[in-house]
Every structure is written in structure tokens, then in C-alpha cells.
XYZ file of C-alpha atoms in Angstrom:
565
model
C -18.326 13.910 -14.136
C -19.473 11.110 -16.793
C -21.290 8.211 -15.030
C -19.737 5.076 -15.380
C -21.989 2.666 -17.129
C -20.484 -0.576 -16.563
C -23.877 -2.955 -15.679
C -23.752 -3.310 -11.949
C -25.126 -7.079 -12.080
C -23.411 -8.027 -8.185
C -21.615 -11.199 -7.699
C -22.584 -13.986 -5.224
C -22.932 -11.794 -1.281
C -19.451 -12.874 -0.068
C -20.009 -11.228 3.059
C -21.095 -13.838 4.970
C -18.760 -15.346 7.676
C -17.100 -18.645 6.615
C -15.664 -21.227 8.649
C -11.892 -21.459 9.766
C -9.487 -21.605 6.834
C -11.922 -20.489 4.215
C -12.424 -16.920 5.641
C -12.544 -14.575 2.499
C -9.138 -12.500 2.923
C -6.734 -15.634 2.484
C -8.041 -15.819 -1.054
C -8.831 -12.130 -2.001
C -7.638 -9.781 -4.581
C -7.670 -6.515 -2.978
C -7.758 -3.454 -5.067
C -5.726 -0.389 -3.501
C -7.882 3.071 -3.963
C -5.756 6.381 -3.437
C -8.737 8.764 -3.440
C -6.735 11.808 -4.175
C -6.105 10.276 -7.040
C -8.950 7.596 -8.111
C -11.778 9.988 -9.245
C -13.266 13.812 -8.734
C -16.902 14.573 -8.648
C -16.866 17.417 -7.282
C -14.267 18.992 -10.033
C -11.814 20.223 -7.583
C -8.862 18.647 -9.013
C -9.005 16.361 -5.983
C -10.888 13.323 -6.106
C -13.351 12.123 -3.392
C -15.513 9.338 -2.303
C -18.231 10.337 -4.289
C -15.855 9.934 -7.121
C -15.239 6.679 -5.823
C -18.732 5.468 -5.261
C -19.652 6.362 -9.204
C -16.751 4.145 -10.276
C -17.170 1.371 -7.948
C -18.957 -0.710 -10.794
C -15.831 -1.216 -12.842
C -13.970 -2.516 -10.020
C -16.822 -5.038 -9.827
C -16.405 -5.900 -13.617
C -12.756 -6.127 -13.217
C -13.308 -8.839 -10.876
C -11.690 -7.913 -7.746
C -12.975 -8.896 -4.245
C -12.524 -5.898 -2.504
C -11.248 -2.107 -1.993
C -8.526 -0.408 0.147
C -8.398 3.023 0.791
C -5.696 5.305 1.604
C -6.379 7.926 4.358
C -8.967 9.886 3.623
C -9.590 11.349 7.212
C -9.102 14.505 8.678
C -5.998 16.366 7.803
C -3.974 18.819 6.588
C -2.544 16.727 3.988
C 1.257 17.380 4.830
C 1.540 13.821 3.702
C -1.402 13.484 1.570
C -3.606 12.288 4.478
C -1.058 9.476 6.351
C -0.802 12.779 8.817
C -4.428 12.472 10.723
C -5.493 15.250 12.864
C -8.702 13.387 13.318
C -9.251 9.659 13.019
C -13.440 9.261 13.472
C -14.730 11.905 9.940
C -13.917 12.668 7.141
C -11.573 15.517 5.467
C -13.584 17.864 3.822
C -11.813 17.769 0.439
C -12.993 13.797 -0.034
C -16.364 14.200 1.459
C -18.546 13.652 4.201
C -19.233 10.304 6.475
C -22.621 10.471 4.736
C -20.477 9.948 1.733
C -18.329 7.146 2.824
C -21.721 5.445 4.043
C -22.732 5.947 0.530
C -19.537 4.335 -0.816
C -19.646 1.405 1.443
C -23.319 0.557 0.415
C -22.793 0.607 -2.708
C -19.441 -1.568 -2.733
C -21.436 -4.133 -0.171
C -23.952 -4.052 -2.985
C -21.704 -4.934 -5.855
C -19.850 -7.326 -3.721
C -17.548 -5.947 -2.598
C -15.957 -5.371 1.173
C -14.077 -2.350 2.518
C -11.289 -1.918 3.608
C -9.834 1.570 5.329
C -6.367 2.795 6.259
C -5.305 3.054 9.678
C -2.212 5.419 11.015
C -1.394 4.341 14.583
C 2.845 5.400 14.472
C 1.357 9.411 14.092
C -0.915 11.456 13.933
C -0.668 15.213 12.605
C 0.990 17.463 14.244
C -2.391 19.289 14.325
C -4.314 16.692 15.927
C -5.650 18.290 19.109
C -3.590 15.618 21.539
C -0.550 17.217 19.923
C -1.821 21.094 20.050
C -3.049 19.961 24.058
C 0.720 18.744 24.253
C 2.292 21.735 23.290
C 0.358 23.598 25.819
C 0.962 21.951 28.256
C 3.942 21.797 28.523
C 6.802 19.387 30.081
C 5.641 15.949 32.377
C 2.352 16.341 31.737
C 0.193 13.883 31.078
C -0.818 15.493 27.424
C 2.514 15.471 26.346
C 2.859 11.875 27.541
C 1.030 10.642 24.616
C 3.798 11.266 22.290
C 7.472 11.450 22.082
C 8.722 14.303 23.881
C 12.623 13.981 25.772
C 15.283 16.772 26.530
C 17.593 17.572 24.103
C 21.309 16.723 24.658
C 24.349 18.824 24.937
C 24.747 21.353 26.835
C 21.971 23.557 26.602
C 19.774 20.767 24.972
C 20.235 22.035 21.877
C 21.155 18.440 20.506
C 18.499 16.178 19.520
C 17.896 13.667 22.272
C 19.488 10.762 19.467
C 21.102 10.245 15.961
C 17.942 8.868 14.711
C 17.160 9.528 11.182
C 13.430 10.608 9.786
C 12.755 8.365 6.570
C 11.730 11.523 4.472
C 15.443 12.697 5.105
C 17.076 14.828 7.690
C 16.558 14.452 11.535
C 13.860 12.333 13.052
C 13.626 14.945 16.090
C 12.606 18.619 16.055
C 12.842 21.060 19.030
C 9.243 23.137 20.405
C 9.197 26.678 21.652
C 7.350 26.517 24.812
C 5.094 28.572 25.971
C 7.086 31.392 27.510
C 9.252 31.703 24.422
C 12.331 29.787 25.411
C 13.865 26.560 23.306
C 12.141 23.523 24.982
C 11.817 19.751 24.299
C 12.120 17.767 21.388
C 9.539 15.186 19.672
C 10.246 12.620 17.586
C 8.951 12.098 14.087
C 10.007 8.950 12.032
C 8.159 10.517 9.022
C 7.900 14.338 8.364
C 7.917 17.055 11.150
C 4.322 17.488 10.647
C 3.685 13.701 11.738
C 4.502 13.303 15.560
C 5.115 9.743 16.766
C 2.603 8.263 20.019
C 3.668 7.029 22.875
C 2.821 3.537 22.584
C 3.599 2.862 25.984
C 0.963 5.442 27.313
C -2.269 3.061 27.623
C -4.132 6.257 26.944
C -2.930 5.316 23.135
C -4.117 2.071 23.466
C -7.507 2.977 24.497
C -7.785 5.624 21.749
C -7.435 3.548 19.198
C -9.390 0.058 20.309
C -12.418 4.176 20.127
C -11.529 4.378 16.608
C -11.454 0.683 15.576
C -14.564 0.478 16.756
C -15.753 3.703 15.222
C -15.052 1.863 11.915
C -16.544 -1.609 12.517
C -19.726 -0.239 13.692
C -19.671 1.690 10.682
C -19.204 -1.905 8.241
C -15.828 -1.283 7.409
C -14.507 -5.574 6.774
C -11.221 -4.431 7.932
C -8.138 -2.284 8.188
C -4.530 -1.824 6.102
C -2.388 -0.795 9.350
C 0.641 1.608 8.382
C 3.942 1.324 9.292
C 2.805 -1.656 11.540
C 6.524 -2.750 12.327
C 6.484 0.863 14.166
C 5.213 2.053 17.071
C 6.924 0.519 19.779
C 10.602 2.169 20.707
C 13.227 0.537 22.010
C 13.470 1.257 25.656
C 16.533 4.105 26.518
C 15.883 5.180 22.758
C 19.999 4.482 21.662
C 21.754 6.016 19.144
C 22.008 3.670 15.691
C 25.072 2.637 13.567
C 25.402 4.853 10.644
C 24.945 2.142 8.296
C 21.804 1.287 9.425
C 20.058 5.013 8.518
C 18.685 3.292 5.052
C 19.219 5.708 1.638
C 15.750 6.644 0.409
C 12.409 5.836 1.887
C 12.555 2.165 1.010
C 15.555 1.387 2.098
C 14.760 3.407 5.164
C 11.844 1.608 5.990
C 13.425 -1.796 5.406
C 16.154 -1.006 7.219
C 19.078 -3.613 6.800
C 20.319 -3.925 10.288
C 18.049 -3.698 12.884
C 17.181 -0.786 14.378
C 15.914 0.784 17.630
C 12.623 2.391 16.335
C 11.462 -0.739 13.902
C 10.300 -4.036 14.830
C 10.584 -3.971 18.627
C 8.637 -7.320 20.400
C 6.169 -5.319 22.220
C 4.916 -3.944 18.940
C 2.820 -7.652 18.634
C 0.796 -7.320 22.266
C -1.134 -3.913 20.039
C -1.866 -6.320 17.341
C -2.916 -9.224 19.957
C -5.000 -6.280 21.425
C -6.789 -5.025 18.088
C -7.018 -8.845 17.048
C -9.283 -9.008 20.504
C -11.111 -6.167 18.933
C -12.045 -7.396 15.638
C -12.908 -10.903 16.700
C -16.378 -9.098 18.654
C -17.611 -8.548 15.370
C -19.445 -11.251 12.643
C -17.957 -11.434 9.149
C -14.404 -12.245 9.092
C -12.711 -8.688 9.802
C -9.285 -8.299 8.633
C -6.311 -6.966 9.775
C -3.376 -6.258 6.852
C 0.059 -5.123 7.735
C 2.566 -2.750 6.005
C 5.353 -4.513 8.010
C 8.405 -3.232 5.649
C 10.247 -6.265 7.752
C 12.982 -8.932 6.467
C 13.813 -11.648 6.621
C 10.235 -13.702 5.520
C 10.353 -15.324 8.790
C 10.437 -12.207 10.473
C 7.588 -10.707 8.518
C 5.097 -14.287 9.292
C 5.353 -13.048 12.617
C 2.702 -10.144 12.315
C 0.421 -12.974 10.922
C 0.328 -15.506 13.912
C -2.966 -16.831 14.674
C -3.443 -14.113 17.504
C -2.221 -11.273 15.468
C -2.789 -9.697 12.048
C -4.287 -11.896 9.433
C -2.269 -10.732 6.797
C 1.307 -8.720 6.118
C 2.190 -7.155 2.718
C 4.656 -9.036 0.964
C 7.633 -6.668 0.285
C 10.222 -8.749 -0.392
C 8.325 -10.666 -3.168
C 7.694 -6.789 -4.671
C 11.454 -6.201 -4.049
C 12.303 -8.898 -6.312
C 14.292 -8.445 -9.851
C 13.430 -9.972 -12.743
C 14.980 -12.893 -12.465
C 13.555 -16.780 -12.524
C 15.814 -18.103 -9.762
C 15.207 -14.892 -7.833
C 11.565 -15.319 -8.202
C 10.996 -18.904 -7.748
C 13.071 -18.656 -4.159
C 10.970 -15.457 -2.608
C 7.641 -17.592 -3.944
C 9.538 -20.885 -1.707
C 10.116 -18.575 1.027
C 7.032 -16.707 1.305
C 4.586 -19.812 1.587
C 6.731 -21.620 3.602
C 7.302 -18.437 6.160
C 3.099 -17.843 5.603
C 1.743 -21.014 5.796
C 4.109 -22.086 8.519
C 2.058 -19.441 11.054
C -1.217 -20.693 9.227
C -1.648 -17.076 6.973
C -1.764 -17.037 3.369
C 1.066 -15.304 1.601
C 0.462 -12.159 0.319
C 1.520 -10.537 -3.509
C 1.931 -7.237 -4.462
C 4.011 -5.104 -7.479
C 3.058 -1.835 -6.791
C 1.401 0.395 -4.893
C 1.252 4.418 -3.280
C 4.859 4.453 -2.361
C 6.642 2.709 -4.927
C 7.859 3.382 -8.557
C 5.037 1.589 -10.558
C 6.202 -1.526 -11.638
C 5.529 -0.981 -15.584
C 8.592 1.711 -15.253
C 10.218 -0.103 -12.339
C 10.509 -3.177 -15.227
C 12.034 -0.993 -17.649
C 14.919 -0.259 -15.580
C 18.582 -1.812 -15.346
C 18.383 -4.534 -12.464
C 20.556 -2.213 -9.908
C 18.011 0.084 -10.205
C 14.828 -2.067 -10.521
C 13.560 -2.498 -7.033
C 11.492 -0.005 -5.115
C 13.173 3.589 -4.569
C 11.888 7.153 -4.035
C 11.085 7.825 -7.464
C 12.046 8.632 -10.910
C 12.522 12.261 -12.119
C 13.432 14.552 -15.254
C 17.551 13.922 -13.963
C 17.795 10.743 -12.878
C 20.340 8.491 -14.634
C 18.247 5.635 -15.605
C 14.893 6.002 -17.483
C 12.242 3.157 -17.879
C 12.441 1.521 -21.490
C 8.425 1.701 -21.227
C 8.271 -1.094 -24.123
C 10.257 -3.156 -22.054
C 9.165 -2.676 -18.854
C 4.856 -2.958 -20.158
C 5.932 -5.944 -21.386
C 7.555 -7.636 -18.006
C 5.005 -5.989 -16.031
C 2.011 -7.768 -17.988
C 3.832 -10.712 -17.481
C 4.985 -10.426 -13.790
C 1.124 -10.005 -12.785
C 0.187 -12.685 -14.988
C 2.546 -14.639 -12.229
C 1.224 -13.299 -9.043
C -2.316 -13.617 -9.913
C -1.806 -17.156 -10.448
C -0.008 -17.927 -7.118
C -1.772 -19.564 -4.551
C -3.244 -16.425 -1.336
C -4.020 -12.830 -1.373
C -3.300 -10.578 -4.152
C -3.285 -6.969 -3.807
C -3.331 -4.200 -6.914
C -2.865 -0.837 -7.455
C -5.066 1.695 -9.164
C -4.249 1.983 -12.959
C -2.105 -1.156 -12.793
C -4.927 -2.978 -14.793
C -3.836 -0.479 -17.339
C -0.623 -0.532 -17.445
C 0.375 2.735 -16.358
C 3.912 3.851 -16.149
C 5.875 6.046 -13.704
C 5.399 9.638 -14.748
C 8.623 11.022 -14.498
C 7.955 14.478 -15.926
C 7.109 16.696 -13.338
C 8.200 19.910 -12.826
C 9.781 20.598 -9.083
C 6.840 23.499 -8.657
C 3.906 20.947 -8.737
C 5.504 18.455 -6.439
C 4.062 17.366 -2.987
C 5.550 14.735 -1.636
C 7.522 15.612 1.683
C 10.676 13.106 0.589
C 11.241 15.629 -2.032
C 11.125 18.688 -0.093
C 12.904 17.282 3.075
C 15.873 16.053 0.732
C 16.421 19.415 -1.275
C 15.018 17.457 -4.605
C 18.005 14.643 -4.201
C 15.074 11.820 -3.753
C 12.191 12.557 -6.661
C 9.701 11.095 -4.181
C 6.287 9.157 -4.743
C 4.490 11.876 -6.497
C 5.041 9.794 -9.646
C 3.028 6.877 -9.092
C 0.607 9.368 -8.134
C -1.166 10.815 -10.531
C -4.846 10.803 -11.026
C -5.560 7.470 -12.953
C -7.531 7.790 -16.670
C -11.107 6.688 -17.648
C -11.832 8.434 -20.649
C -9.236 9.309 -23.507
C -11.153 12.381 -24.858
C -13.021 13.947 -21.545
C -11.458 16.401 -19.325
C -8.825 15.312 -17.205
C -9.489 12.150 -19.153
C -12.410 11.560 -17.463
C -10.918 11.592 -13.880
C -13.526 14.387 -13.081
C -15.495 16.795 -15.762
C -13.587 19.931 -15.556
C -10.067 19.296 -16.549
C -8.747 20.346 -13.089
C -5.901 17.196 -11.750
C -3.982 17.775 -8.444
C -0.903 16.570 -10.154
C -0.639 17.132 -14.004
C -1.443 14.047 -16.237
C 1.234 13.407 -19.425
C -0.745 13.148 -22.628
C 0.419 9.481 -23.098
C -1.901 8.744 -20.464
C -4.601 9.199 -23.391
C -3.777 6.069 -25.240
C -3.740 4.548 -21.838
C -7.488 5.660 -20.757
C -9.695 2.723 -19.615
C -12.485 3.310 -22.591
C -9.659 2.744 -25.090
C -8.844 -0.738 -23.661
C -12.555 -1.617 -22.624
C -13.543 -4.711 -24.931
C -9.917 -4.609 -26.725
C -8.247 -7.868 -27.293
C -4.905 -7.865 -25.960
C -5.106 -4.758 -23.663
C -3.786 -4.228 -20.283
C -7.343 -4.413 -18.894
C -8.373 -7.604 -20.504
C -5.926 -9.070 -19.395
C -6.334 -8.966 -16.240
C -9.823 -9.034 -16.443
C -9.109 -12.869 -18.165
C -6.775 -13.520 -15.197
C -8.892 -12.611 -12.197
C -12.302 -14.144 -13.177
C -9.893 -17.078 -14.163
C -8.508 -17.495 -11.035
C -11.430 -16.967 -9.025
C -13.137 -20.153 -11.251
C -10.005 -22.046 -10.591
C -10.033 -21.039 -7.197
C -6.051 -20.603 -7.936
C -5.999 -18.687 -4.457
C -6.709 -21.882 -2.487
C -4.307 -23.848 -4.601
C -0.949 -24.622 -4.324
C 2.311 -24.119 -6.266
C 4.178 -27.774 -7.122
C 7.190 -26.895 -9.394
C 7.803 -28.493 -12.476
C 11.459 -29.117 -13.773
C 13.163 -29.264 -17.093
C 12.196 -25.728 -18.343
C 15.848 -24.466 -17.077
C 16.688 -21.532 -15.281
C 15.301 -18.680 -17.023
C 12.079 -20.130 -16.279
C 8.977 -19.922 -13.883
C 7.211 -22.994 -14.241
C 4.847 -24.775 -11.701
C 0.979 -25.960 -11.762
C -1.878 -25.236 -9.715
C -5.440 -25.104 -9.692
C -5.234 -27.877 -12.774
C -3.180 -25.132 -14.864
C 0.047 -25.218 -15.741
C 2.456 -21.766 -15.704
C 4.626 -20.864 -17.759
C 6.831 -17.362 -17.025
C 9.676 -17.233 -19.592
C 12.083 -14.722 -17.809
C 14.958 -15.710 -20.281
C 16.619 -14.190 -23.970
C 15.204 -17.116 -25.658
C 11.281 -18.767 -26.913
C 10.152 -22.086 -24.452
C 8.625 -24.878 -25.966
C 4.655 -25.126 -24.877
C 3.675 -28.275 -23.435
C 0.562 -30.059 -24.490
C -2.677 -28.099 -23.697
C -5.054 -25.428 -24.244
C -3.468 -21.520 -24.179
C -6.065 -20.060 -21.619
C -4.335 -16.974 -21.187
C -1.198 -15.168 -22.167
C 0.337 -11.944 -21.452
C 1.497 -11.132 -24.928
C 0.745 -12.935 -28.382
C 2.363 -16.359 -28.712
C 3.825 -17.227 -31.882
C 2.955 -21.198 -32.909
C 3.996 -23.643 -29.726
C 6.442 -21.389 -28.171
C 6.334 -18.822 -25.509
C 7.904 -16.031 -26.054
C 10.638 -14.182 -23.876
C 8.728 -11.674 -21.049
C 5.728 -13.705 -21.679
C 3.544 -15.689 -18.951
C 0.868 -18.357 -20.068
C -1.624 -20.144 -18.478
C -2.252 -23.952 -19.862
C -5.001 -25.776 -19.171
């Protein structure tokens, strides 16, 4: 694999602890890794922290603060790694822990904190607990630390509920026990492959304060927490209304009426728990949840004081292009946010969503976050249209005032890849829904570095998990390196601009009489301008000091976002 060799000057050490309301993660940009997916030294088609550690340096020049990454323990990979059959090492197709201590250095040494992915809803169904469970059969205490009932009907041949799995079909499935007859039934929110704890077995609890603190001793700065509105069940398990089953794995993990598996009260006394946890340890540790929870005010409450310090912002990622749209969710996140003492959080893409280059391109009924884009769906991405709106819309969120996060190949504008046949696909949504829901695969494919090397540079031997589309050539990060106008340098302008601004400290105060096809507000002593309408805006006074596509004389033009000093 080519070695990246982007100078590795570090930043200022930003790993030292700060006082209360200054702590490093209300201000961050966070830069999401998916290491299947980021880059392969080894050449297996796969990549792998090694991979990861040789490209570190250009996360450094891009400017971000720190890294996330997706699982990269122990698994079988039934759903590429968020299916952990052991939570302490590992898997061997990303490495060693000698490697991740490797990677970790060398972020801390450029700067840069860490940030790992924890999956406390499941585990793999090969995780021993689960194998010990299926031995041992009915009321013990092994089985105890998941989700087993009796079936219903009158053999129990009915699951124990109507509760739906958010890759499609059931969300129970029925073991053989060990003298060959039909026995209980676990649950399984996700795949079949991914049984749910018990999380009111304080065996779980204990379990995982072990492998928090596997993790902090090891100098992780934090963790991204899965599914975090999960875990907790509602006591008696009831049946829910059809209508609240969701269509497609957003929808299903947003689900718009409440139900009895999602965002139960006692779910906040784990978080209290792990906050306990962190809080032994110097440096401002961080806790991030993917709480898929609405309304706002709902989601703040993962972010109390005592609880997480941070909750991905879902509803701002949900949001159309539209400027009254837009300037409400911004309203409505700081004031839900701020109101528990948390920054608000920004995101447009990441592992399980359509990127948000394609996602832009789409008709508005079709624009937010669904499971995926394929060869038959009815609407395709104009991918003029929607580069153009998505260079704009992170233009916006990089100037608003918390924690951004981004996802790898954003900073180059990557589009959905919609072309893949139904042989090479992986993702379980796909297979559990006969092909009706394309799944995630889409968003990921491994990410390019180098328009003329193998695999375009994602490892040396031309071998890629998922098949790159030859347009990602004219995408590959050495063709935008240095070039006016790209992708990369744009956002390259836009985070070492608002780190010197300190824009994530700021604060948004509106500014009227740009109508209402228009984003406009200042902070951090700029001025921002995001013309969502058909039709140029008139630039006030001041200096252009960045722009998401060319502006023609005094006027910005439509899809475009500017930054005035």
C-alpha cells in the first residue's frame, strides 16, 4: 500500500483536561472511520487498522479533532462487526490490539483523540454468553443474560410478541434445545445473528462497566454507544400497534409512535452508571449517543449533566432542503441542547444512511434517510444537483455553533453507489427483506486515495470488499489535493476556519430581510449566507472568506453557502 505523505507536523496536544464548559467534545469535529472500508494494508480487500494508522496524517491535515471507529472487534461480521462475539480484542481481519495501540499512538501524536464503538443492545449470536445460553438451557442463569420467553399459542409455536426486527421480518426466532425438541424464543431487534441482553440482569451491567474499562485503560477518549435508546424493554414485553412497526431501517429505528422496545426510562440509570465510569479517568472522556429519538426534547435527555455528553443529531440529518425547515431544527436543537447544558450535535451522513451528495439529488419525498438506493429504485440522485447542495449543506453545519461529526469520503464528495449487483451485497436489510430495501451497502464502499493505484489506492492490490464504480477515479483524494474549488479544499478552508473562529463556541443570532429561501445568521464575527432558493441573493458588505461554489460579482448564487467576514 502507498504511504501517505502528507507532513505529520501535530497540532497544539489537545489532550489535556479543560475546565467545565470548555471540555474538548462540545466543540469537536469528529471524523467517522468505517475500517472495512477506510484503508487495506494488508491487501485483503478488507481494510484494517494498520490501514488506518498509515492514513491518519491526512485526517490531521484535513483539520479534524478526532476519529470514530465502527466495530472493529471480534466477530463474525453478520452485520459487518455491530454483531460482537467478543468485546476486549480485536477481529482478526482488522488486526491485532498491538495494532490498535499502534493506531492510537499515532493519532495521540498527530492530535488527535479516539474514539471506539460500543454495542451494548447485542452481542453475536456467537458470543460465548449466548453459545453458554443455548446449553443451558431454560431458567438458567446463562440464559438470563438475554432475551429468552416461551412462545405463544398452543404449542409455543408463536413468537412470544408482534414485535418487528428493524432489518425486516420477526424480531423473535425459536432455539432447538438440546434434546432436539422446539424450545424458547430470543429476541433480536436487529438480525437473528444479533441476540438482545437482558438489561435487567446486573450480570450485564457488570460486564460492560469490564469492557469500558478495558478501553479507558487502553487511552481510548471515549465511546459512540449504538442503538443507545435500546436496551431497556418495557416490562410484560406488549404487543405494538401496527402502525408503529416503522418501513425501512430508519423509519424503524425512529419509530413514530412510541414503542415498547425503544426509549424506555430505565434505559438512562446505564448511562448514569457508565457516566460514573468515565468520570474515574483524567482527560475529558466522552460518551456519544446514537439515540434515533424524536422529538429534540426527547433526544436532550441522553445528554443531562449525569448522562451522555453528547447524542447524534438525527433530526437535523433528517431535514429537507428547505430554509424554513432548516432554520427551525437549528432553533430546536440548541434550545433542546443547551437547555440540559450539552452542545448540539450535526451530522449529514454517516454508515447507515444514503450519503447525502445522492440523498441531495433526490425529489424531497424521497430525500431523507432510507435503506438505500439500488439499480430499480424509482428515483435516482441528479449527482450535479445533489454535489452541489451537499457542498453547500456542510458549508452550513460546519459553521453552526457545537460538535460536528463527518463521514469518510464526505470531504470528497462521494455519492451513493447505487450499482451493485444483488451477488456482492452484504448488508442483512437486504437479505432479510428479499431485496425490497437496497440496504446500506451503498454508502459503503471502500473510500479513494489515489486515482491511478489499485483499488485507487485503498490498498496495493486491487482487491475491494465491495466493488468501487470507476467515477470514483475523478473523485480520488490526490486529484483534489491542492485543487482550488474541490470537495476537499473546501472543507479543508471550512474546518481550519472554524477552528480560528472558534465558530464551535459561538452562537447563531439570525439575521432578517434575506426572505424565506434563505439561511442567514452570524457567528464567530462571520456572517452566513445559505441561499436554499431558485433565485441569486444580494452579498452584504464584506470579505468572501469562503464559498461552496464560485460566486458570480456580489451575488450568491442558488445552492451556494458563503462565509463573510
Amino acid at each position: 500500500m502507498s504511504t501517505d505523505t502528507t507532513p505529520t507536523t501535530t497540532r497544539a496536544d489537545a489532550r489535556e483536561a479543560s475546565t467545565p464548559g470548555s471540555e474538548w467534545w462540545r466543540s469537536a469535529v469528529i471524523y467517522q472511520i468505517y475500517p472495512r472500508s477506510f484503508a487495506d494494508a494488508s491487501g485483503d480487500g478488507i481494510g484494517d487498522l494498520a490501514g488506518i494508522t498509515e492514513r491518519l496524517p491526512s485526517l490531521a491535515a484535513l483539520g479534524v479533532d478526532a476519529v470514530w471507529l465502527s466495530p472493529f472487534f471480534r466477530s463474525p461480521q453478520k452485520d459487518a462487526g455491530y454483531d460482537v462475539a467478543d468485546y476486549c480484542d480485536v477481529d482478526p481481519i482488522f488486526g491485532t490490539l498491538a495494532d490498535f495501540d499502534r493506531m492510537r499512538d499515532r493519532a495521540h501524536e498527530l492530535g488527535l483523540r479516539v474514539i471506539v464503538d460500543l454495542v451494548p443492545n447485542h452481542s453475536s449470536s456467537e458470543h460465548p454468553w449466548f453459545q453458554e445460553a443455548l446449553a443451558a438451557g431454560p431458567g438458567s442463569p446463562e440464559r438470563d443474560r438475554y432475551m429468552f420467553r416461551e412462545g405463544t399459542g398452543e404449542n409455543g409455536e408463536l413468537p412470544p410478541n408482534n414485535w418487528p426486527s428493524v432489518f425486516g421480518g420477526a424480531a423473535w426466532t425459536r432455539v432447538t434445545e438440546a434434546d432436539g425438541r422446539p424450545g424458547q424464543w430470543y429476541l433480536h431487534i436487529f438480525d437473528s445473528s444479533q441476540p438482545d441482553f437482558n438489561w435487567e440482569n446486573p450480570v450485564v451491567w457488570e460486564e460492560f462497566r469490564r469492557i469500558l474499562r478495558f478501553w479507558l485503560d487502553r487511552g481510548v477518549d471515549g465511546f459512540r454507544v449504538d442503538v443507545a435508546h435500546g436496551l431497556m424493554k418495557k416490562d410484560g414485553l406488549p404487543d405494538i400497534a401496527e402502525k408503529a412497526t416503522g418501513d425501512g431501517i430508519a423509519d424503524a429505528l425512529m419509530a413514530p409512535e412510541e414503542v415498547p422496545y425503544w426509549a424506555q426510562p430505565a434505559v438512562h440509570e446505564v448511562y448514569r452508571d457508565w457516566h460514573r465510569v468515565l468520570a474515574e479517568y483524567p482527560g475529558d472522556r466522552v460518551l456519544c449517543a446514537e439515540a434515533w429519538v424524536e422529538p429534540l426534547e426527547k433526544a436532550a435527555l441522553w445528554v443531562r449533566s449525569d448522562e451522555m455528553h453528547q447524542a447524534f443529531n438525527f433530526s437535523y440529518l433528517s431535514t429537507p432542503w428547505s430554509a424554513p425547515r432548516l432554520r427551525a431544527v437549528i432553533d430546536e436543537s440548541i434550545a433542546a441542547f443547551t437547555g440540559v447544558g450539552a452542545p448540539s450535535t450535526w451530522v449529514l451522513s454517516n454508515h447507515d444512511v444514503v450519503r447525502h451528495a445522492s440523498r441531495y439529488g433526490l425529489p424531497e419525498h424521497v430525500a431523507g434517510p432510507n435503506a438505500g438506493i439500488g439499480p430499480n429504485s424509482p428515483e435516482k440522485p441528479d449527482a450535479a444537483l445533489g454535489l452541489r447542495r451537499a457542498r453547500a449543506a456542510s458549508a452550513l453545519m460546519l459553521s453552526l455553533p457545537g460538535s460536528a461529526y463527518l463521514y469518510q469520503g464526505e470531504e470528497l464528495g462521494l455519492p451513493e453507489v447505487i450499482e451493485l449487483d444483488d451477488h456482492v451485497r452484504e448488508d442483512p436489510t437486504f437479505h432479510r427483506t428479499g431485496g425490497e430495501a437496497y440496504g446500506r451497502d451503498g454508502c459503503r464502499v471502500p473510500i479513494p486515495w489515489e486515482a491511478d493505484a489499485p483499488a485507487f489506492g485503498f490498498n496495493d492490490s486491487g482487491s475491494s470488499w465491495l466493488p468501487q464504480p470507476e467515477v470514483f477515479r475523478e473523485y480520488a483524494r490526490d486529484q483534489q489535493e491542492g485543487m482550488a474549488g474541490s470537495t476537499l479544499e473546501l472543507y479543508r478552508s471550512a474546518l481550519e476556519l472554524r477552528a480560528r473562529r472558534e465558530l464551535g463556541l459561538g452562537s447563531v443570532e439570525w439575521l432578517d430581510g434575506y426572505g424565506d429561501e434563505v439561511v442567514a445568521f452570524r457567528n464567530g464575527g462571520l456572517t452566513i449566507i445559505a441561499n436554499l432558493g431558485s433565485t441569486p441573493v444580494e452579498l452584504p458588505a464584506g470579505d468572501v472568506v469562503l464559498a461552496s461554489d464560485a460566486i458570480d460579482g456580489r451575488a450568491v448564487p442558488t445552492d451556494t453557502t458563503v462565509w463573510i467576514a
